[in-house]
Coordinates of C-alpha atoms in Angstrom, one line a residue:
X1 CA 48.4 87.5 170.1
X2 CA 47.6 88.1 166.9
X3 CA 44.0 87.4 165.7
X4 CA 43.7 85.5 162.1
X5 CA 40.9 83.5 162.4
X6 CA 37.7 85.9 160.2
X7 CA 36.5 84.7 156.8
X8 CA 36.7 88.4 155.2
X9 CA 34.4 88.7 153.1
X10 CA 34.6 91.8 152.3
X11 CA 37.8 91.0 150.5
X12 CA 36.0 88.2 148.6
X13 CA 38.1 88.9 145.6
X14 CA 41.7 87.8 147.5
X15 CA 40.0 85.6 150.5
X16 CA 37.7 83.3 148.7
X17 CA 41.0 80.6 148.9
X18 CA 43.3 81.9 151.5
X19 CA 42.9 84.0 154.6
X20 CA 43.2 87.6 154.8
X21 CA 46.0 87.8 157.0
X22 CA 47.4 85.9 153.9
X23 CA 46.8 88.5 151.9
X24 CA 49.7 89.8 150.4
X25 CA 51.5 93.4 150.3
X26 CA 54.5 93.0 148.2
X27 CA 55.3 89.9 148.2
X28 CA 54.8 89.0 151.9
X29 CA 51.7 88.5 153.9
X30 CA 50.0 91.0 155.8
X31 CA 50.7 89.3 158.4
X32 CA 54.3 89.0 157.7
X33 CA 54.5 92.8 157.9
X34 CA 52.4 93.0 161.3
X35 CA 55.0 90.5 162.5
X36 CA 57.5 92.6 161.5
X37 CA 56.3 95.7 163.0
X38 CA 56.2 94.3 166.8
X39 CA 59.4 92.6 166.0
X40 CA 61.1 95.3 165.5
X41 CA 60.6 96.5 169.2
X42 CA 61.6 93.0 170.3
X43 CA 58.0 91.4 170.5
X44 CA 58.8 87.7 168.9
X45 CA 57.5 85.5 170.9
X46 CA 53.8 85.4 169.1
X47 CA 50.2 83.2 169.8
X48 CA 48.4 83.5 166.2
X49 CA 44.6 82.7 166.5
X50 CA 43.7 80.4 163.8
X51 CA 40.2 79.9 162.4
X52 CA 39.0 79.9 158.4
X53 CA 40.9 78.7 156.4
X54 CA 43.8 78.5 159.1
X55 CA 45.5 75.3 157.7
X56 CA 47.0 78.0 155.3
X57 CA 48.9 80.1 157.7
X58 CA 49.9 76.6 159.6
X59 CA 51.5 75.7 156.5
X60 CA 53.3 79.0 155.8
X61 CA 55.1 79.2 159.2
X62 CA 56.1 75.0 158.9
X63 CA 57.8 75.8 155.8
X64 CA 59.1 78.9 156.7
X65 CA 62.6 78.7 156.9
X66 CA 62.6 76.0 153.6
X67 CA 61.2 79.3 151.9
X68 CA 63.6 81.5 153.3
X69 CA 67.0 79.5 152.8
X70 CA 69.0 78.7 150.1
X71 CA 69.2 75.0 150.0
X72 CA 70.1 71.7 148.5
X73 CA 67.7 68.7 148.3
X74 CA 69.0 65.3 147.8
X75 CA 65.7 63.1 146.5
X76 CA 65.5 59.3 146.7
X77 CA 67.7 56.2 147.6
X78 CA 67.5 53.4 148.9
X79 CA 66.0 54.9 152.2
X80 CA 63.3 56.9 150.1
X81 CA 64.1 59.8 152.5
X82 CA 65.0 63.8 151.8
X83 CA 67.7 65.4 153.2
X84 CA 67.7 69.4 153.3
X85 CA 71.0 71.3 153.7
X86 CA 70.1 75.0 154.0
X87 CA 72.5 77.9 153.6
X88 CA 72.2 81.4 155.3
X89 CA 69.6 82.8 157.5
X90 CA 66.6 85.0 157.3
X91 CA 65.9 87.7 159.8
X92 CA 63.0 86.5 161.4
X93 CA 65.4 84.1 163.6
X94 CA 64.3 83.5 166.9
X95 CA 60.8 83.8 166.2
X96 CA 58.2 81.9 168.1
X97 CA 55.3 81.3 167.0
X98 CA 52.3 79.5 168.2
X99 CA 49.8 78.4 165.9
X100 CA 46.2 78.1 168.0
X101 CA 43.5 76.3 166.7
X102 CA 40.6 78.6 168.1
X103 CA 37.6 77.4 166.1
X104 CA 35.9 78.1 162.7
X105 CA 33.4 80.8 163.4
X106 CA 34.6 81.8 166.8
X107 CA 34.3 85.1 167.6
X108 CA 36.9 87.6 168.8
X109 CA 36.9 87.6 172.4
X110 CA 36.8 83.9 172.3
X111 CA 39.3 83.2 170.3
X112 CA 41.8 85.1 173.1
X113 CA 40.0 83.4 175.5
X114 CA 40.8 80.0 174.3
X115 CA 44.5 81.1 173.1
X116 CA 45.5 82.2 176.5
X117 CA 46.0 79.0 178.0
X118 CA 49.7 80.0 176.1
X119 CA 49.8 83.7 177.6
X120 CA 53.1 83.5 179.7
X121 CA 53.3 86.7 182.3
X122 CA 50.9 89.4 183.3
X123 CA 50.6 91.7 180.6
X124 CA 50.1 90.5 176.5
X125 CA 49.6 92.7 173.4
X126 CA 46.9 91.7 171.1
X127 CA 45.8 93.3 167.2
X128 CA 44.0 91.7 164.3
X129 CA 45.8 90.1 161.4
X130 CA 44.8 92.7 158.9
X131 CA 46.0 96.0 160.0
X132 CA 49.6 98.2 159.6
X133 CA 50.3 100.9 161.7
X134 CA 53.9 102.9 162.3
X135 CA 52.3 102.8 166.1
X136 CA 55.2 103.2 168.4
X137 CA 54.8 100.1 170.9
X138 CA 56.9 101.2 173.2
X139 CA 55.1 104.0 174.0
X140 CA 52.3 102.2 174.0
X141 CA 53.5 99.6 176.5
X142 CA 54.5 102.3 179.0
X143 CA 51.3 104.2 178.6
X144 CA 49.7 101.5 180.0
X145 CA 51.7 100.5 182.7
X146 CA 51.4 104.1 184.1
X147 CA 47.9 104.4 183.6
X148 CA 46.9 101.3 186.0
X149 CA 43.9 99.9 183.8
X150 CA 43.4 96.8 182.8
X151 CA 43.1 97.4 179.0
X152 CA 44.4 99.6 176.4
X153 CA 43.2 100.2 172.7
X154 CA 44.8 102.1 170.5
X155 CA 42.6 105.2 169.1
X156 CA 42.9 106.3 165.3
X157 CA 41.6 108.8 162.8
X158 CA 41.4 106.6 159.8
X159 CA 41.5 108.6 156.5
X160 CA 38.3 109.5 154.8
X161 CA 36.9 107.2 151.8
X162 CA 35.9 111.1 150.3
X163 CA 37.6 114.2 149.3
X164 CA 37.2 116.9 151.9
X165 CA 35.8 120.6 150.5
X166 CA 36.6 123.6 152.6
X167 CA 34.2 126.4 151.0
X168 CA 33.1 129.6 151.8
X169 CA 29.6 130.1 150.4
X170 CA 29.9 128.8 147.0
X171 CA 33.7 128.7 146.8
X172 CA 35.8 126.1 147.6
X173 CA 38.6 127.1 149.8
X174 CA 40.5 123.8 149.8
X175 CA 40.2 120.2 148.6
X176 CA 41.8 117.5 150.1
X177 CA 41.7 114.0 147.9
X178 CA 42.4 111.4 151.2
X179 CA 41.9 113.6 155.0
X180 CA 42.1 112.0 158.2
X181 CA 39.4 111.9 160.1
X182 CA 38.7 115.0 162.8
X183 CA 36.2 114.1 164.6
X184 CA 36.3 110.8 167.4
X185 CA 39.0 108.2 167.4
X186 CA 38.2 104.4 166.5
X187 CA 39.4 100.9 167.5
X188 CA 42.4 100.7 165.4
X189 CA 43.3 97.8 167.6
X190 CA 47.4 97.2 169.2
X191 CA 45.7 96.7 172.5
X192 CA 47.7 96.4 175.9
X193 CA 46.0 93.7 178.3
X194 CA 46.8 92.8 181.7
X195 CA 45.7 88.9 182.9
X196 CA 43.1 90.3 184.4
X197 CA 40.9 90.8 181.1
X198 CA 40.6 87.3 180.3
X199 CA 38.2 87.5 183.4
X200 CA 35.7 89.5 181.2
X201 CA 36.5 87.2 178.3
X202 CA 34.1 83.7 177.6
X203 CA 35.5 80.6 175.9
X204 CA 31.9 80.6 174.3
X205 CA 31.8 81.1 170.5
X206 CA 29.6 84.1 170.3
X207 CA 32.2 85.9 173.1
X208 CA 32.4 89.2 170.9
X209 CA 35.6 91.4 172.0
X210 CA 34.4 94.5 171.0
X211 CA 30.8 94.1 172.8
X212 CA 30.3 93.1 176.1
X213 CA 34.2 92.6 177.5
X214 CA 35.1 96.1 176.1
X215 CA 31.8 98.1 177.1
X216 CA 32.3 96.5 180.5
X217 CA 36.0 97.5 181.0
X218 CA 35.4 101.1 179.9
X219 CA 32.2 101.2 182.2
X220 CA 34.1 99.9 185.6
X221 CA 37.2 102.7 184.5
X222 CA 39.9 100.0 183.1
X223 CA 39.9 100.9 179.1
X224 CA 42.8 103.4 178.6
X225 CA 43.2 105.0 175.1
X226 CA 46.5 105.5 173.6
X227 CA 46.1 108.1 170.9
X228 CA 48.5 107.7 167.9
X229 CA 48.5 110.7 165.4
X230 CA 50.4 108.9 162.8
X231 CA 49.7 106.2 160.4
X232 CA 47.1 103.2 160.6
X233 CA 45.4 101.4 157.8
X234 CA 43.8 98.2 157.6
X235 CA 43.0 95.7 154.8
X236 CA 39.1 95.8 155.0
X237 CA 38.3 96.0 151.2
X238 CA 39.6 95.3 147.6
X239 CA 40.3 98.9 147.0
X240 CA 42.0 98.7 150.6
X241 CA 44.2 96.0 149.2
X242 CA 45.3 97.9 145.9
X243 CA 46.0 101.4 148.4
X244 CA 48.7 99.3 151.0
X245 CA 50.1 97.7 148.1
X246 CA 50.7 100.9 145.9
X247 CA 52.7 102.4 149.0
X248 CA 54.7 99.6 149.3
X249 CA 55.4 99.5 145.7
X250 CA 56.1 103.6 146.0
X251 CA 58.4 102.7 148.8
X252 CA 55.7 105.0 151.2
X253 CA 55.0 102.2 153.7
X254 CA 55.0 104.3 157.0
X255 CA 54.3 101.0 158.9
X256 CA 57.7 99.5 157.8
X257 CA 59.5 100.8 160.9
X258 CA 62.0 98.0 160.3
X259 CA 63.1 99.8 157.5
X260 CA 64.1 102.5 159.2
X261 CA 66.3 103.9 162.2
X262 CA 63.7 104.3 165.3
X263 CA 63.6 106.7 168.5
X264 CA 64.8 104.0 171.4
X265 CA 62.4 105.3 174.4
X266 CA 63.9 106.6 177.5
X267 CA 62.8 105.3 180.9

């Protein structure tokens, strides 16, 4: 479950006419590339959370594989019909995606609420649509399953806005331009939830994830952490934006694991 459905603002510059999980790295969506990412460890079968602006992302995925083919149009006759002969395929075959209407300024929690009605099985993974990570979901998966809980989040050190300075008195020891963060972990989102959650969860607009449904899980012992040490980034800001595009561009984008061979887990 993937959830598209905030106005980001804070990305006024690139969201003030499409979505921010329309946003684009490269030439795809950043949304395209968290698609890929749980793809690529067989997760296809996807419930996006619609909300601003959401008629843009609708349109993306109806047209999808017109964009994606090669193809011949024949326009007009007598039948004032259009026939489409495509060629070739794409590699997001067997995709399935459901496209929710969960409301205009619904919040979070709510918008899982009303999109689980589409849930099939016990256990669903859910992230925002503006964050890339290399996490590796299968490890994720099964740390959850062993652990019993109800709900897992995903805990990461961000990088630091600021250069770090090591000194010694008045010497500087060592500078580093982008460090991760040392201290604490924070929601970096990819979370693990069993049925059981959407118990704490409210179809009610103001129904915040993050607040109540959260505090209440880690409170009663069912919030699990699964620490990943590796890369995370999100698309909060413009200069966000120009930093996830520059490593794509650089051929640096740790979250494409698609591009890459991967570790198959062992159970």
């Amino acid at each position: 479950m993937l959830l598209c459905g905030g106005t980001g603002t804070r990305l006024r510059e690139e969201t003030e006419y499409r979505p921010k999980p329309m946003v684009e790295i490269g030439d795809r969506p950043i949304l395209w590339h968290i698609m890929k990412g749980y793809a690529e460890y067989g997760h296809t079968d996807f419930i996006v959370c619609l909300g601003y602006k959401g008629e843009r992302i609708r349109e993306y995925f109806l047209r999808y594989d017109e964009m994606q083919h090669d193809l011949t149009v024949e326009l007009g006759g007598a039948s004032a019909t259009r026939t489409v002969r495509s060629y070739g395929d794409h590699q997001e075959l067997g995709w399935r995606v459901t496209l929710a209407n969960t409301g205009l300024k619904t919040m979070t929690g709510a918008r899982i609420k009303r999109a689980s009605r589409y849930v099939e099985g016990d256990t669903f993974l859910v992230t925002y649509g503006d964050g890339v990570s290399d996490v590796d979901l299968d490890a994720l998966v099964a740390f959850h399953r062993a652990s019993g809980r109800l709900a897992t989040v995903t805990g990461v050190r961000p990088q630091s806005r600021f250069g770090e300075l090591v000194t010694d008195g008045e010497r500087v020891t060592a500078f580093s331009e982008k460090p991760q963060m040392h201290d604490g972990l924070i929601n970096g989102g990819f979370f693990v939830f069993d049925r059981g959650v959407l118990d704490y969860l409210s179809d009610d607009e103001d129904c915040v994830l993050e607040r109540t449904p959260l505090e209440r899980l880690a409170a009663e012992g069912q919030l699990g952490v699964y620490k990943h040490q590796g890369f995370w980034q999100c698309m909060d800001t413009f200069r966000d934006f120009q930093y996830l595009n520059a490593l794509w561009s650089e051929g640096e984008a740790a979250w494409a694991t698609w591009q890459r061979p991967r570790k198959v887990l062992q159970t």
